[in-house]
Structures are given as C-alpha cells and as structure tokens.
Tab-separated table of N, CA, C and O in Angstrom:
chain	number	residue	atom	x	y	z
A	1	MET	N	-0.687	29.516	37.729
A	1	MET	CA	-0.424	28.361	37.696
A	1	MET	C	-1.231	27.762	36.458
A	1	MET	O	-2.454	28.020	36.696
A	2	GLU	N	-0.616	26.901	35.759
A	2	GLU	CA	-1.647	26.238	34.617
A	2	GLU	C	-2.241	25.082	35.098
A	2	GLU	O	-2.038	24.602	36.130
A	3	ARG	N	-3.304	24.776	34.517
A	3	ARG	CA	-4.455	23.693	34.937
A	3	ARG	C	-3.728	22.377	35.289
A	3	ARG	O	-3.793	21.758	36.261
A	4	GLU	N	-2.863	21.957	34.167
A	4	GLU	CA	-2.384	20.602	34.382
A	4	GLU	C	-1.315	20.694	35.432
A	4	GLU	O	-1.144	19.563	36.220
A	5	GLN	N	-0.549	21.762	35.738
A	5	GLN	CA	0.315	21.738	36.684
A	5	GLN	C	-0.455	21.761	38.090
A	5	GLN	O	-0.028	20.984	39.121
A	6	ALA	N	-1.365	22.534	38.263
A	6	ALA	CA	-2.255	22.507	39.383
A	6	ALA	C	-2.739	21.067	39.830
A	6	ALA	O	-2.668	20.607	41.060
A	7	LEU	N	-3.249	20.355	38.932
A	7	LEU	CA	-3.665	19.182	38.853
A	7	LEU	C	-2.713	18.206	39.380
A	7	LEU	O	-3.025	17.452	40.290
A	8	GLN	N	-1.627	18.111	38.694
A	8	GLN	CA	-0.492	17.275	39.100
A	8	GLN	C	-0.072	17.551	40.418
A	8	GLN	O	0.298	16.542	41.137
A	9	LEU	N	-0.093	18.601	40.816
A	9	LEU	CA	0.400	19.185	42.362
A	9	LEU	C	-0.523	18.534	43.189
A	9	LEU	O	-0.096	17.879	44.254
A	10	VAL	N	-1.886	18.391	43.156
A	10	VAL	CA	-2.872	17.837	43.817
A	10	VAL	C	-2.555	16.394	43.876
A	10	VAL	O	-2.543	15.712	44.946
A	11	TYR	N	-2.414	15.781	42.610
A	11	TYR	CA	-2.101	14.235	42.781
A	11	TYR	C	-0.868	13.996	43.299
A	11	TYR	O	-0.772	12.732	43.934
A	12	ASP	N	0.256	14.811	43.092
A	12	ASP	CA	1.356	14.334	43.940
A	12	ASP	C	1.339	14.421	45.479
A	12	ASP	O	1.762	13.413	46.091
A	13	ALA	N	0.284	15.333	46.003
A	13	ALA	CA	0.065	15.281	47.245
A	13	ALA	C	-0.807	14.039	47.721
A	13	ALA	O	-0.481	13.480	48.683
A	14	ILE	N	-1.581	13.667	46.915
A	14	ILE	CA	-2.457	12.386	47.113
A	14	ILE	C	-1.496	11.137	47.069
A	14	ILE	O	-1.730	10.333	48.030
A	15	ASP	N	-0.629	11.189	46.269
A	15	ASP	CA	0.350	10.003	46.431
A	15	ASP	C	1.001	9.944	47.702
A	15	ASP	O	1.266	8.831	48.357
A	16	LEU	N	1.644	11.120	47.913
A	16	LEU	CA	2.218	11.159	49.434
A	16	LEU	C	1.460	10.764	50.528
A	16	LEU	O	1.791	10.054	51.516
A	17	VAL	N	0.140	11.357	50.574
A	17	VAL	CA	-0.662	10.969	51.767
A	17	VAL	C	-1.152	9.507	51.667
A	17	VAL	O	-1.279	8.883	52.687
A	18	ASN	N	-1.530	9.054	50.487
A	18	ASN	CA	-1.889	7.714	50.242
A	18	ASN	C	-1.031	6.632	50.906
A	18	ASN	O	-1.251	5.547	51.209
A	19	ARG	N	0.246	6.776	50.776
A	19	ARG	CA	1.379	5.846	51.399
A	19	ARG	C	1.068	5.685	52.941
A	19	ARG	O	1.392	4.644	53.526
A	20	GLN	N	0.500	6.648	53.749
A	20	GLN	CA	0.167	6.489	55.269
A	20	GLN	C	-1.174	6.165	55.366
A	20	GLN	O	-1.439	5.811	56.558
A	21	LEU	N	-2.000	5.744	54.310
A	21	LEU	CA	-3.189	5.245	54.558
A	21	LEU	C	-3.601	3.944	54.442
A	21	LEU	O	-2.949	3.446	53.445
A	22	PRO	N	-4.466	3.271	54.977
A	22	PRO	CA	-4.947	1.728	54.564
A	22	PRO	C	-5.537	1.896	53.281
A	22	PRO	O	-6.104	3.002	52.973
A	23	ALA	N	-5.463	0.783	52.575
A	23	ALA	CA	-5.989	0.825	51.076
A	23	ALA	C	-7.510	1.314	51.149
A	23	ALA	O	-7.837	1.959	50.250
A	24	SER	N	-8.344	1.016	52.087
A	24	SER	CA	-9.680	1.344	51.922
A	24	SER	C	-10.014	2.861	52.221
A	24	SER	O	-11.048	3.313	51.837
A	25	ARG	N	-9.038	3.650	52.504
A	25	ARG	CA	-9.188	5.079	52.926
A	25	ARG	C	-8.197	5.812	51.912
A	25	ARG	O	-8.151	7.141	51.933
A	26	ARG	N	-7.539	5.240	50.882
A	26	ARG	CA	-6.835	5.925	49.905
A	26	ARG	C	-7.695	6.786	48.987
A	26	ARG	O	-8.715	6.466	48.664
A	27	LEU	N	-7.039	7.832	48.684
A	27	LEU	CA	-7.729	8.819	47.793
A	27	LEU	C	-7.487	8.531	46.311
A	27	LEU	O	-6.352	8.164	45.950
A	28	VAL	N	-8.466	8.521	45.595
A	28	VAL	CA	-8.311	8.241	44.071
A	28	VAL	C	-7.924	9.509	43.281
A	28	VAL	O	-8.518	10.471	43.605
A	29	LYS	N	-6.977	9.415	42.292
A	29	LYS	CA	-6.493	10.481	41.664
A	29	LYS	C	-7.608	10.764	40.377
A	29	LYS	O	-7.328	10.365	39.340
A	30	SER	N	-8.534	11.526	40.766
A	30	SER	CA	-9.490	11.832	39.881
A	30	SER	C	-10.215	13.260	40.164
A	30	SER	O	-10.111	13.616	41.360
A	31	PRO	N	-10.492	14.150	39.104
A	31	PRO	CA	-11.050	15.349	39.394
A	31	PRO	C	-12.200	15.547	40.416
A	31	PRO	O	-12.679	16.228	41.148
A	32	LYS	N	-13.027	14.218	40.479
A	32	LYS	CA	-14.095	14.141	41.076
A	32	LYS	C	-13.895	13.672	42.540
A	32	LYS	O	-15.047	13.780	43.320
A	33	THR	N	-12.850	13.197	42.799
A	33	THR	CA	-12.744	12.677	44.152
A	33	THR	C	-12.863	13.767	45.340
A	33	THR	O	-12.419	15.068	45.397
A	34	VAL	N	-13.644	13.404	46.305
A	34	VAL	CA	-14.077	14.195	47.588
A	34	VAL	C	-12.818	14.475	48.377
A	34	VAL	O	-12.493	13.286	48.775
A	35	ILE	N	-12.204	15.441	48.725
A	35	ILE	CA	-11.299	15.591	49.896
A	35	ILE	C	-12.067	15.782	51.249
A	35	ILE	O	-11.579	15.121	52.112
A	36	VAL	N	-12.674	16.782	51.193
A	36	VAL	CA	-13.461	17.259	52.604
A	36	VAL	C	-14.959	17.257	52.128
A	36	VAL	O	-15.343	17.791	51.298
A	37	GLY	N	-15.618	16.577	53.165
A	37	GLY	CA	-17.165	16.512	52.985
A	37	GLY	C	-17.480	15.051	53.531
A	37	GLY	O	-16.843	14.137	53.863
A	38	PRO	N	-18.945	14.973	53.485
A	38	PRO	CA	-19.476	13.744	53.954
A	38	PRO	C	-19.065	12.476	53.376
A	38	PRO	O	-18.745	11.557	53.947
A	39	SER	N	-18.630	12.452	52.193
A	39	SER	CA	-18.220	11.367	51.382
A	39	SER	C	-16.789	11.306	51.332
A	39	SER	O	-16.070	10.366	50.643
A	40	GLY	N	-16.075	12.083	51.932
A	40	GLY	CA	-14.486	12.067	52.032
A	40	GLY	C	-13.984	10.947	52.737
A	40	GLY	O	-14.631	10.430	53.488
A	41	SER	N	-12.849	10.617	52.506
A	41	SER	CA	-12.326	9.363	52.963
A	41	SER	C	-11.244	9.725	54.320
A	41	SER	O	-10.683	8.756	54.923
A	42	LEU	N	-10.750	11.052	54.056
A	42	LEU	CA	-9.698	11.369	55.143
A	42	LEU	C	-10.427	11.858	56.455
A	42	LEU	O	-11.330	12.552	56.508
A	43	ASP	N	-9.732	11.197	57.627
A	43	ASP	CA	-10.195	11.916	58.822
A	43	ASP	C	-9.243	13.212	59.022
A	43	ASP	O	-8.842	13.885	58.314
A	44	SER	N	-9.534	13.830	60.218
A	44	SER	CA	-9.069	15.022	60.383
A	44	SER	C	-7.390	15.200	60.406
A	44	SER	O	-7.082	16.084	59.759
A	45	LEU	N	-6.913	14.169	60.996
A	45	LEU	CA	-5.436	13.994	60.821
A	45	LEU	C	-4.970	13.890	59.247
A	45	LEU	O	-3.988	14.509	58.822
A	46	GLY	N	-5.770	12.981	58.559
A	46	GLY	CA	-5.561	13.054	57.084
A	46	GLY	C	-5.503	14.236	56.285
A	46	GLY	O	-4.776	14.442	55.462
A	47	ILE	N	-6.521	15.007	56.574
A	47	ILE	CA	-6.886	16.262	55.961
A	47	ILE	C	-5.643	17.197	56.276
A	47	ILE	O	-5.180	17.826	55.376
A	48	VAL	N	-5.226	17.303	57.622
A	48	VAL	CA	-4.152	18.073	57.941
A	48	VAL	C	-2.875	17.814	57.389
A	48	VAL	O	-2.182	18.601	56.628
A	49	ASN	N	-2.586	16.391	57.200
A	49	ASN	CA	-1.713	15.904	56.543
A	49	ASN	C	-1.522	16.259	55.027
A	49	ASN	O	-0.507	16.861	54.441
A	50	PHE	N	-2.668	16.206	54.266
A	50	PHE	CA	-2.880	16.575	52.901
A	50	PHE	C	-2.456	17.904	52.666
A	50	PHE	O	-1.710	18.247	51.605
A	51	VAL	N	-3.106	18.885	53.677
A	51	VAL	CA	-3.002	20.353	53.327
A	51	VAL	C	-1.539	20.878	53.550
A	51	VAL	O	-0.882	21.389	52.757
A	52	ILE	N	-0.881	20.154	54.419
A	52	ILE	CA	0.454	20.483	54.826
A	52	ILE	C	1.391	20.079	53.700
A	52	ILE	O	2.293	20.703	52.998
A	53	THR	N	1.346	18.840	52.884
A	53	THR	CA	1.997	18.350	52.036
A	53	THR	C	1.722	19.021	50.664
A	53	THR	O	2.601	19.368	49.986
A	54	LEU	N	0.443	19.593	50.501
A	54	LEU	CA	0.157	20.363	49.265
A	54	LEU	C	0.778	21.728	49.552
A	54	LEU	O	1.159	22.239	48.571
A	55	GLU	N	0.597	22.336	50.643
A	55	GLU	CA	1.212	23.711	50.752
A	55	GLU	C	2.864	23.651	50.565
A	55	GLU	O	3.476	24.494	49.886
A	56	GLU	N	3.466	22.597	51.142
A	56	GLU	CA	4.899	22.367	51.006
A	56	GLU	C	5.174	22.459	49.292
A	56	GLU	O	6.224	23.036	48.865
A	57	ARG	N	4.527	21.477	48.737
A	57	ARG	CA	4.725	21.354	47.233
A	57	ARG	C	4.381	22.527	46.519
A	57	ARG	O	5.206	23.035	45.635
A	58	ALA	N	3.413	23.297	46.845
A	58	ALA	CA	3.004	24.498	46.109
A	58	ALA	C	4.050	25.527	46.363
A	58	ALA	O	4.399	26.357	45.437
A	59	GLY	N	4.514	25.513	47.547
A	59	GLY	CA	5.728	26.610	47.840
A	59	GLY	C	6.937	26.254	47.145
A	59	GLY	O	7.465	27.315	46.697
A	60	GLU	N	7.110	25.038	46.920
A	60	GLU	CA	8.278	24.686	45.997
A	60	GLU	C	8.325	25.162	44.708
A	60	GLU	O	9.066	25.889	44.113
A	61	ILE	N	7.295	24.936	44.160
A	61	ILE	CA	6.965	25.414	42.797
A	61	ILE	C	6.918	26.761	42.488
A	61	ILE	O	7.179	27.328	41.374
A	62	LEU	N	6.159	27.630	43.408
A	62	LEU	CA	5.865	28.882	43.263
A	62	LEU	C	7.120	29.725	43.841
A	62	LEU	O	7.043	30.958	43.838
A	63	SER	N	7.980	29.033	44.620
A	63	SER	CA	9.091	29.825	45.166
A	63	SER	C	8.650	30.718	46.109
A	63	SER	O	9.371	31.858	46.433
A	64	THR	N	7.526	30.417	46.991
A	64	THR	CA	7.194	31.385	48.036
A	64	THR	C	6.440	30.747	48.808
A	64	THR	O	5.633	29.594	48.482
A	65	PRO	N	6.210	30.891	50.223
A	65	PRO	CA	5.375	30.105	51.065
A	65	PRO	C	3.854	30.292	50.772
A	65	PRO	O	3.427	31.475	50.154
A	66	VAL	N	3.087	29.185	50.872
A	66	VAL	CA	1.760	29.162	50.429
A	66	VAL	C	1.140	28.634	51.753
A	66	VAL	O	1.304	27.635	52.259
A	67	GLU	N	0.100	29.465	51.922
A	67	GLU	CA	-1.190	29.144	53.143
A	67	GLU	C	-2.278	28.948	52.364
A	67	GLU	O	-2.982	29.814	51.894
A	68	LEU	N	-2.873	27.610	52.477
A	68	LEU	CA	-4.081	27.268	51.799
A	68	LEU	C	-5.449	27.332	52.765
A	68	LEU	O	-6.404	27.547	52.406
A	69	LEU	N	-5.025	27.221	53.856
A	69	LEU	CA	-6.164	27.375	55.160
A	69	LEU	C	-6.347	28.943	55.592
A	69	LEU	O	-5.453	29.481	55.893
A	70	ASN	N	-7.644	29.138	55.919
A	70	ASN	CA	-8.064	30.279	56.761
A	70	ASN	C	-9.148	29.571	57.576
A	70	ASN	O	-9.346	28.339	57.718
A	71	GLY	N	-9.847	30.454	58.398
A	71	GLY	CA	-10.690	30.139	59.429
A	71	GLY	C	-11.811	29.219	58.988
A	71	GLY	O	-12.371	28.366	59.681
A	72	THR	N	-12.152	29.364	57.582
A	72	THR	CA	-13.224	28.624	57.308
A	72	THR	C	-13.049	27.684	55.875
A	72	THR	O	-13.942	27.176	55.335
A	73	ALA	N	-12.026	27.748	55.415
A	73	ALA	CA	-11.586	27.115	54.218
A	73	ALA	C	-12.112	25.546	54.236
A	73	ALA	O	-12.412	25.142	53.109
A	74	LEU	N	-12.169	24.799	55.297
A	74	LEU	CA	-12.676	23.643	55.208
A	74	LEU	C	-14.146	23.488	55.488
A	74	LEU	O	-14.871	22.351	55.190
A	75	ILE	N	-14.732	24.380	56.096
A	75	ILE	CA	-16.046	24.063	56.346
A	75	ILE	C	-17.295	25.030	55.499
A	75	ILE	O	-18.336	24.835	55.549
A	76	ASP	N	-16.512	26.009	54.736
A	76	ASP	CA	-17.124	26.779	53.795
A	76	ASP	C	-17.991	26.125	52.912
A	76	ASP	O	-17.289	25.105	52.227
A	77	GLU	N	-19.066	26.575	52.585
A	77	GLU	CA	-20.056	26.002	51.525
A	77	GLU	C	-19.328	25.833	50.201
A	77	GLU	O	-19.428	24.790	49.418
A	78	ASN	N	-18.495	26.740	49.872
A	78	ASN	CA	-17.661	26.856	48.633
A	78	ASN	C	-16.206	26.666	48.759
A	78	ASN	O	-15.496	27.220	48.223
A	79	SER	N	-15.930	25.804	49.614
A	79	SER	CA	-14.604	25.442	50.104
A	79	SER	C	-13.946	24.897	48.930
A	79	SER	O	-14.285	24.122	47.950
A	80	PRO	N	-12.522	25.317	48.570
A	80	PRO	CA	-11.624	24.843	47.542
A	80	PRO	C	-11.229	23.305	47.905
A	80	PRO	O	-10.819	22.596	46.907
A	81	PHE	N	-11.658	22.851	49.094
A	81	PHE	CA	-11.221	21.542	49.413
A	81	PHE	C	-12.199	20.485	49.260
A	81	PHE	O	-12.067	19.285	49.549
A	82	GLN	N	-13.323	21.022	48.500
A	82	GLN	CA	-14.364	19.968	48.289
A	82	GLN	C	-13.997	18.705	47.544
A	82	GLN	O	-14.111	17.528	47.763
A	83	THR	N	-13.371	18.906	46.294
A	83	THR	CA	-12.967	18.006	45.339
A	83	THR	C	-11.533	18.324	44.937
A	83	THR	O	-10.936	19.376	45.030
A	84	VAL	N	-10.976	17.323	44.207
A	84	VAL	CA	-9.808	17.522	43.591
A	84	VAL	C	-9.858	18.698	42.498
A	84	VAL	O	-8.925	19.561	42.350
A	85	ASP	N	-10.961	18.466	41.746
A	85	ASP	CA	-11.102	19.660	40.736
A	85	ASP	C	-11.190	21.129	41.310
A	85	ASP	O	-10.592	21.983	40.953
A	86	THR	N	-12.075	21.233	42.447
A	86	THR	CA	-12.277	22.516	43.017
A	86	THR	C	-10.910	23.203	43.578
A	86	THR	O	-10.589	24.328	43.499
A	87	LEU	N	-9.948	22.014	44.099
A	87	LEU	CA	-8.880	22.364	44.603
A	87	LEU	C	-7.865	22.916	43.614
A	87	LEU	O	-6.977	23.869	43.754
A	88	ALA	N	-7.751	22.233	42.453
A	88	ALA	CA	-6.958	22.497	41.408
A	88	ALA	C	-7.357	23.948	40.759
A	88	ALA	O	-6.430	24.776	40.516
A	89	ARG	N	-8.407	24.242	40.742
A	89	ARG	CA	-9.038	25.501	40.152
A	89	ARG	C	-8.498	26.559	41.094
A	89	ARG	O	-7.933	27.635	40.810
A	90	PHE	N	-8.575	26.345	42.335
A	90	PHE	CA	-8.239	27.321	43.480
A	90	PHE	C	-6.415	27.447	43.249
A	90	PHE	O	-6.193	28.567	43.210
A	91	LEU	N	-5.829	26.345	43.188
A	91	LEU	CA	-4.375	26.525	43.064
A	91	LEU	C	-3.985	27.279	41.646
A	91	LEU	O	-2.951	27.992	41.635
A	92	GLU	N	-4.883	27.236	40.723
A	92	GLU	CA	-4.595	27.837	39.251
A	92	GLU	C	-4.560	29.370	39.739
A	92	GLU	O	-3.805	30.137	38.955
A	93	ARG	N	-5.402	29.835	40.570
A	93	ARG	CA	-5.440	31.348	40.717
A	93	ARG	C	-4.340	31.728	41.837
A	93	ARG	O	-4.138	32.985	41.918
A	94	LEU	N	-3.495	30.920	42.214
A	94	LEU	CA	-2.368	31.543	43.102
A	94	LEU	C	-1.353	32.149	42.400
A	94	LEU	O	-1.016	31.769	41.300
C-alpha cells in the first residue's frame, strides 16, 4: 500500500470515529496525532471502534480480511497505534 493511501485510510477511520465523539475528544487528522497513549483522547471503547473501523476499511481496499491487533499491539512500546504516522507506516507494509 502506498503512503498516501495508508494515510488516507487512517484519516477516513478518524472521520468515522469522530462522528461518535464529543468535540473535546475528537482526533485531529495529523500524522502527529496520538491514537493510543497517555496523551491520546480515545477511551478503550473509542480505541476498539477506531481499530474495527480501520480493519474494515483496510480489508475493503486490500480485498482480504485485515487483523491489526494482537495480544500486545496496543501496549507494546513500539506499537503501530502510537500515532497516525506510525499506524500509516504499519499499513504501508500490509
């Protein structure tokens, strides 16, 4: 997957998840936006919704089921879910 396509995929998921969030907790569409971590604005349900939305969209684009989570994907020090940028780079490798 190309960089711009991966980034747009993350931004599309952000748009969908933001519709369900109050203005104060919405994600900004920026590569530096924290998704998971101490300065992230999503609670656990928001993270799950975001991941499911992203998996569905990625699966549509790649024409194959996509599973982004494993046992440590959200808590690993090098988690691809840290920021929009790290997640887009992870999607590029799919």
